[in-house]
Amino acid sequence: MTSVDELATTVGSAIDDALTTVRGTAKAFADRYPDDTTRGNQYPVRPADTTHAEGANRGWTTSFPAGMDWLAWELTGDDALLQAGLRHLHDFDRRVHEGDDLETHDLGFLYTLACVTPWRLLAPAAEAGDAEAARTLAAAREAALLAADHLMGRLLEPAGIIQAWGDLTDPAQRGRTIIDSLMNMPLLTWAGQQTGEPRYADAVRRHTAQLREHILRADDSTFHTFYWDTETGEALRGGTEQGAFDDSCWARGQAWGVYGFTLNHEATGDVHLLDAARRCADYFLDHLPADGVPFWDLAYGDGSDEPRDSSAAAIAVCGLHELARVEPDPERAARYAAEGVRILRGLMAGYTPTAEGVASDALLLHSVYDAPKGNGVDEGSLWGDYFYLEALVRHARPDWERYW
Ligand code: GLY
């Protein structure tokens, strides 16, 4: 067997395992949402809070089950997965119309997967005259545009950055953005394409330029978070929330940088963003342990007993795959593609329930949500699962069209 055939077989079998789990989760949770991460390798139902019942659609990770349903539907055409994806779409439509838990930049993660993705995938049925698909499409488009407008409401002048977390008047959060926000920009890019209004693309261009200039450090590592003065627009200081130290490099943040700078380079055509993506990728690759799956902070390397973050690896595989597609230098492109495959092999060989012989409803074990707060450490995570499945699909289906 050639190594290409061997990779195809391994990816095919990993996809089969993943599909079994995604189908099971869609059925088991139905209208309810799992929590952000597993506990003892099983997803509990999302807990209630003061304003939401148990299992309600709140927080930043509830679109990842939807994204997995859509990926799995594309792979199988299974009607149960289509219905699961549509149930999510209807609840996200409700969420944005009711103004329910929208005070976050993560509207991009949420509405890209839950609404823009079905809007794209159902277009052929609507164009072929399916009236139900056309109605669904219109609702998805309206909900996603509404979410994009909420996100635009977080653009702070004169800094030209989109505030990440919390109420805009909260002094602890005011003027702060984070590297993850790069992945929220595709919702604005899409809204600009839909409406023809330049304000969305302007926001993307300004926010990403600020991140490139300040959140990316001179040594090509990244801060997790960065503050701007909201009166003057002056760039103030970097820091961390989920990394080990203010001046260390949180592994998932660096992975968001690889994927996010690449996507925003594609959206804006700005070559400086391509350069930023390369710098993030080179630093990430230079700080991997032997099996290609990073520790939760890149300050740690082989020999450390800190936990790994498999979700950072899965995000990086997707980012490297995308970067290799747009990289004009053939040598660099080949390196990014090969390194992405190496990391994916590491995940398939050592970080899945099948590889470990562990019973779990996660696709990927050993991710870390927030180590400093002891939250979701060495567990499965909804985003780790989603990006692992996206990584598998990217390698199984070279013609797959990305959701971001
Ligand atoms: N976007 C939040 C995280 O990566 O934990």
mmCIF file with all atom_site columns, C-alpha atoms in Angstrom, residues 234-339:
data_model
loop_
_atom_site.group_PDB
_atom_site.id
_atom_site.type_symbol
_atom_site.label_atom_id
_atom_site.label_alt_id
_atom_site.label_comp_id
_atom_site.label_asym_id
_atom_site.label_entity_id
_atom_site.label_seq_id
_atom_site.pdbx_PDB_ins_code
_atom_site.Cartn_x
_atom_site.Cartn_y
_atom_site.Cartn_z
_atom_site.occupancy
_atom_site.B_iso_or_equiv
_atom_site.pdbx_formal_charge
_atom_site.auth_seq_id
_atom_site.auth_comp_id
_atom_site.auth_asym_id
_atom_site.auth_atom_id
_atom_site.pdbx_PDB_model_num
ATOM 1   C CA . GLU A 1 234 ? -3.831  53.454 21.633 1.00 0.00 ? 234 GLU A CA 1
ATOM 2   C CA . ALA A 1 235 ? -2.613  49.834 21.841 1.00 0.00 ? 235 ALA A CA 1
ATOM 3   C CA . LEU A 1 236 ? -1.931  49.190 25.548 1.00 0.00 ? 236 LEU A CA 1
ATOM 4   C CA . ARG A 1 237 ? -0.782  45.732 26.615 1.00 0.00 ? 237 ARG A CA 1
ATOM 5   C CA . GLY A 1 238 ? -0.989  42.020 26.009 1.00 0.00 ? 238 GLY A CA 1
ATOM 6   C CA . GLY A 1 239 ? -1.877  39.393 28.589 1.00 0.00 ? 239 GLY A CA 1
ATOM 7   C CA . THR A 1 240 ? -3.381  35.974 28.928 1.00 0.00 ? 240 THR A CA 1
ATOM 8   C CA . GLU A 1 241 ? -6.549  34.416 30.220 1.00 0.00 ? 241 GLU A CA 1
ATOM 9   C CA . GLN A 1 242 ? -6.144  30.750 29.280 1.00 0.00 ? 242 GLN A CA 1
ATOM 10  C CA . GLY A 1 243 ? -2.381  30.512 28.745 1.00 0.00 ? 243 GLY A CA 1
ATOM 11  C CA . ALA A 1 244 ? 0.302   29.699 31.314 1.00 0.00 ? 244 ALA A CA 1
ATOM 12  C CA . PHE A 1 245 ? 1.816   33.194 31.586 1.00 0.00 ? 245 PHE A CA 1
ATOM 13  C CA . ASP A 1 246 ? 1.146   36.633 30.111 1.00 0.00 ? 246 ASP A CA 1
ATOM 14  C CA . ASP A 1 247 ? 4.285   36.293 27.988 1.00 0.00 ? 247 ASP A CA 1
ATOM 15  C CA . SER A 1 248 ? 3.936   32.593 27.063 1.00 0.00 ? 248 SER A CA 1
ATOM 16  C CA . CYS A 1 249 ? 2.161   31.261 23.994 1.00 0.00 ? 249 CYS A CA 1
ATOM 17  C CA . TRP A 1 250 ? -1.205  29.560 24.580 1.00 0.00 ? 250 TRP A CA 1
ATOM 18  C CA . ALA A 1 251 ? -1.240  26.644 22.128 1.00 0.00 ? 251 ALA A CA 1
ATOM 19  C CA . ARG A 1 252 ? -4.848  27.015 20.985 1.00 0.00 ? 252 ARG A CA 1
ATOM 20  C CA . GLY A 1 253 ? -4.390  30.738 20.465 1.00 0.00 ? 253 GLY A CA 1
ATOM 21  C CA . GLN A 1 254 ? -1.451  30.094 18.146 1.00 0.00 ? 254 GLN A CA 1
ATOM 22  C CA . ALA A 1 255 ? -3.583  27.562 16.245 1.00 0.00 ? 255 ALA A CA 1
ATOM 23  C CA . TRP A 1 256 ? -6.420  30.103 15.932 1.00 0.00 ? 256 TRP A CA 1
ATOM 24  C CA . GLY A 1 257 ? -3.738  32.424 14.509 1.00 0.00 ? 257 GLY A CA 1
ATOM 25  C CA . VAL A 1 258 ? -2.697  29.913 11.834 1.00 0.00 ? 258 VAL A CA 1
ATOM 26  C CA . TYR A 1 259 ? -6.243  29.288 10.664 1.00 0.00 ? 259 TYR A CA 1
ATOM 27  C CA . GLY A 1 260 ? -7.660  32.774 11.335 1.00 0.00 ? 260 GLY A CA 1
ATOM 28  C CA . PHE A 1 261 ? -4.929  34.833 9.676  1.00 0.00 ? 261 PHE A CA 1
ATOM 29  C CA . THR A 1 262 ? -5.110  32.512 6.654  1.00 0.00 ? 262 THR A CA 1
ATOM 30  C CA . LEU A 1 263 ? -8.896  32.880 6.294  1.00 0.00 ? 263 LEU A CA 1
ATOM 31  C CA . ASN A 1 264 ? -8.699  36.651 6.675  1.00 0.00 ? 264 ASN A CA 1
ATOM 32  C CA . HIS A 1 265 ? -5.888  36.834 4.129  1.00 0.00 ? 265 HIS A CA 1
ATOM 33  C CA . GLU A 1 266 ? -8.204  35.059 1.720  1.00 0.00 ? 266 GLU A CA 1
ATOM 34  C CA . ALA A 1 267 ? -11.074 37.416 2.576  1.00 0.00 ? 267 ALA A CA 1
ATOM 35  C CA . THR A 1 268 ? -9.105  40.667 2.299  1.00 0.00 ? 268 THR A CA 1
ATOM 36  C CA . GLY A 1 269 ? -6.298  39.803 -0.134 1.00 0.00 ? 269 GLY A CA 1
ATOM 37  C CA . ASP A 1 270 ? -3.911  41.420 2.383  1.00 0.00 ? 270 ASP A CA 1
ATOM 38  C CA . VAL A 1 271 ? -0.502  39.754 1.975  1.00 0.00 ? 271 VAL A CA 1
ATOM 39  C CA . HIS A 1 272 ? 0.546   40.909 5.447  1.00 0.00 ? 272 HIS A CA 1
ATOM 40  C CA . LEU A 1 273 ? -2.070  38.543 6.857  1.00 0.00 ? 273 LEU A CA 1
ATOM 41  C CA . LEU A 1 274 ? -0.578  35.682 4.833  1.00 0.00 ? 274 LEU A CA 1
ATOM 42  C CA . ASP A 1 275 ? 2.770   36.551 6.346  1.00 0.00 ? 275 ASP A CA 1
ATOM 43  C CA . ALA A 1 276 ? 1.180   36.562 9.834  1.00 0.00 ? 276 ALA A CA 1
ATOM 44  C CA . ALA A 1 277 ? -0.321  33.100 9.188  1.00 0.00 ? 277 ALA A CA 1
ATOM 45  C CA . ARG A 1 278 ? 3.099   31.772 8.112  1.00 0.00 ? 278 ARG A CA 1
ATOM 46  C CA . ARG A 1 279 ? 4.738   33.203 11.204 1.00 0.00 ? 279 ARG A CA 1
ATOM 47  C CA . CYS A 1 280 ? 2.104   31.638 13.480 1.00 0.00 ? 280 CYS A CA 1
ATOM 48  C CA . ALA A 1 281 ? 2.464   28.310 11.659 1.00 0.00 ? 281 ALA A CA 1
ATOM 49  C CA . ASP A 1 282 ? 6.276   28.259 11.785 1.00 0.00 ? 282 ASP A CA 1
ATOM 50  C CA . TYR A 1 283 ? 6.309   29.040 15.512 1.00 0.00 ? 283 TYR A CA 1
ATOM 51  C CA . PHE A 1 284 ? 3.636   26.429 16.240 1.00 0.00 ? 284 PHE A CA 1
ATOM 52  C CA . LEU A 1 285 ? 5.482   23.739 14.265 1.00 0.00 ? 285 LEU A CA 1
ATOM 53  C CA . ASP A 1 286 ? 8.793   24.595 15.917 1.00 0.00 ? 286 ASP A CA 1
ATOM 54  C CA . HIS A 1 287 ? 7.259   24.062 19.375 1.00 0.00 ? 287 HIS A CA 1
ATOM 55  C CA . LEU A 1 288 ? 5.583   20.676 18.917 1.00 0.00 ? 288 LEU A CA 1
ATOM 56  C CA . PRO A 1 289 ? 6.527   17.566 20.843 1.00 0.00 ? 289 PRO A CA 1
ATOM 57  C CA . ALA A 1 290 ? 7.515   14.424 18.938 1.00 0.00 ? 290 ALA A CA 1
ATOM 58  C CA . ASP A 1 291 ? 3.971   13.132 18.301 1.00 0.00 ? 291 ASP A CA 1
ATOM 59  C CA . GLY A 1 292 ? 2.837   16.475 16.833 1.00 0.00 ? 292 GLY A CA 1
ATOM 60  C CA . VAL A 1 293 ? 0.168   17.238 19.484 1.00 0.00 ? 293 VAL A CA 1
ATOM 61  C CA . PRO A 1 294 ? 1.055   20.319 21.546 1.00 0.00 ? 294 PRO A CA 1
ATOM 62  C CA . PHE A 1 295 ? 0.990   20.774 25.266 1.00 0.00 ? 295 PHE A CA 1
ATOM 63  C CA . TRP A 1 296 ? -1.714  23.280 26.256 1.00 0.00 ? 296 TRP A CA 1
ATOM 64  C CA . ASP A 1 297 ? 0.881   26.063 26.304 1.00 0.00 ? 297 ASP A CA 1
ATOM 65  C CA . LEU A 1 298 ? 3.828   26.082 23.901 1.00 0.00 ? 298 LEU A CA 1
ATOM 66  C CA . ALA A 1 299 ? 6.079   26.940 26.857 1.00 0.00 ? 299 ALA A CA 1
ATOM 67  C CA . TYR A 1 300 ? 5.999   23.169 27.547 1.00 0.00 ? 300 TYR A CA 1
ATOM 68  C CA . GLY A 1 301 ? 7.716   20.548 25.406 1.00 0.00 ? 301 GLY A CA 1
ATOM 69  C CA . ASP A 1 302 ? 8.775   16.903 25.344 1.00 0.00 ? 302 ASP A CA 1
ATOM 70  C CA . GLY A 1 303 ? 9.437   15.659 28.861 1.00 0.00 ? 303 GLY A CA 1
ATOM 71  C CA . SER A 1 304 ? 6.792   17.879 30.449 1.00 0.00 ? 304 SER A CA 1
ATOM 72  C CA . ASP A 1 305 ? 3.946   16.250 32.380 1.00 0.00 ? 305 ASP A CA 1
ATOM 73  C CA . GLU A 1 306 ? 1.531   19.100 31.588 1.00 0.00 ? 306 GLU A CA 1
ATOM 74  C CA . PRO A 1 307 ? -1.596  18.026 29.649 1.00 0.00 ? 307 PRO A CA 1
ATOM 75  C CA . ARG A 1 308 ? -1.761  18.171 25.860 1.00 0.00 ? 308 ARG A CA 1
ATOM 76  C CA . ASP A 1 309 ? -4.392  20.186 24.008 1.00 0.00 ? 309 ASP A CA 1
ATOM 77  C CA . SER A 1 310 ? -5.567  17.949 21.169 1.00 0.00 ? 310 SER A CA 1
ATOM 78  C CA . SER A 1 311 ? -8.062  20.638 20.103 1.00 0.00 ? 311 SER A CA 1
ATOM 79  C CA . ALA A 1 312 ? -5.180  23.014 19.304 1.00 0.00 ? 312 ALA A CA 1
ATOM 80  C CA . ALA A 1 313 ? -3.731  20.272 17.098 1.00 0.00 ? 313 ALA A CA 1
ATOM 81  C CA . ALA A 1 314 ? -7.050  19.745 15.282 1.00 0.00 ? 314 ALA A CA 1
ATOM 82  C CA . ILE A 1 315 ? -7.466  23.482 14.620 1.00 0.00 ? 315 ILE A CA 1
ATOM 83  C CA . ALA A 1 316 ? -3.868  23.671 13.388 1.00 0.00 ? 316 ALA A CA 1
ATOM 84  C CA . VAL A 1 317 ? -4.421  20.759 10.978 1.00 0.00 ? 317 VAL A CA 1
ATOM 85  C CA . CYS A 1 318 ? -7.319  22.687 9.391  1.00 0.00 ? 318 CYS A CA 1
ATOM 86  C CA . GLY A 1 319 ? -5.301  25.914 9.351  1.00 0.00 ? 319 GLY A CA 1
ATOM 87  C CA . LEU A 1 320 ? -2.218  24.291 7.828  1.00 0.00 ? 320 LEU A CA 1
ATOM 88  C CA . HIS A 1 321 ? -4.361  22.590 5.190  1.00 0.00 ? 321 HIS A CA 1
ATOM 89  C CA . GLU A 1 322 ? -5.916  25.946 4.254  1.00 0.00 ? 322 GLU A CA 1
ATOM 90  C CA . LEU A 1 323 ? -2.555  27.752 4.392  1.00 0.00 ? 323 LEU A CA 1
ATOM 91  C CA . ALA A 1 324 ? -0.962  25.130 2.119  1.00 0.00 ? 324 ALA A CA 1
ATOM 92  C CA . ARG A 1 325 ? -3.774  25.728 -0.396 1.00 0.00 ? 325 ARG A CA 1
ATOM 93  C CA . VAL A 1 326 ? -3.098  29.491 -0.659 1.00 0.00 ? 326 VAL A CA 1
ATOM 94  C CA . GLU A 1 327 ? 0.674   29.577 -0.057 1.00 0.00 ? 327 GLU A CA 1
ATOM 95  C CA . PRO A 1 328 ? 2.328   30.704 -3.311 1.00 0.00 ? 328 PRO A CA 1
ATOM 96  C CA . ASP A 1 329 ? 5.787   29.310 -2.416 1.00 0.00 ? 329 ASP A CA 1
ATOM 97  C CA . PRO A 1 330 ? 5.643   25.596 -3.378 1.00 0.00 ? 330 PRO A CA 1
ATOM 98  C CA . GLU A 1 331 ? 8.256   24.528 -0.813 1.00 0.00 ? 331 GLU A CA 1
ATOM 99  C CA . ARG A 1 332 ? 6.447   26.196 2.057  1.00 0.00 ? 332 ARG A CA 1
ATOM 100 C CA . ALA A 1 333 ? 3.090   24.881 0.807  1.00 0.00 ? 333 ALA A CA 1
ATOM 101 C CA . ALA A 1 334 ? 4.450   21.315 0.723  1.00 0.00 ? 334 ALA A CA 1
ATOM 102 C CA . ARG A 1 335 ? 5.853   21.700 4.252  1.00 0.00 ? 335 ARG A CA 1
ATOM 103 C CA . TYR A 1 336 ? 2.564   23.006 5.680  1.00 0.00 ? 336 TYR A CA 1
ATOM 104 C CA . ALA A 1 337 ? 0.591   20.223 3.972  1.00 0.00 ? 337 ALA A CA 1
ATOM 105 C CA . ALA A 1 338 ? 3.004   17.532 5.191  1.00 0.00 ? 338 ALA A CA 1
ATOM 106 C CA . GLU A 1 339 ? 3.095   18.873 8.751  1.00 0.00 ? 339 GLU A CA 1
#
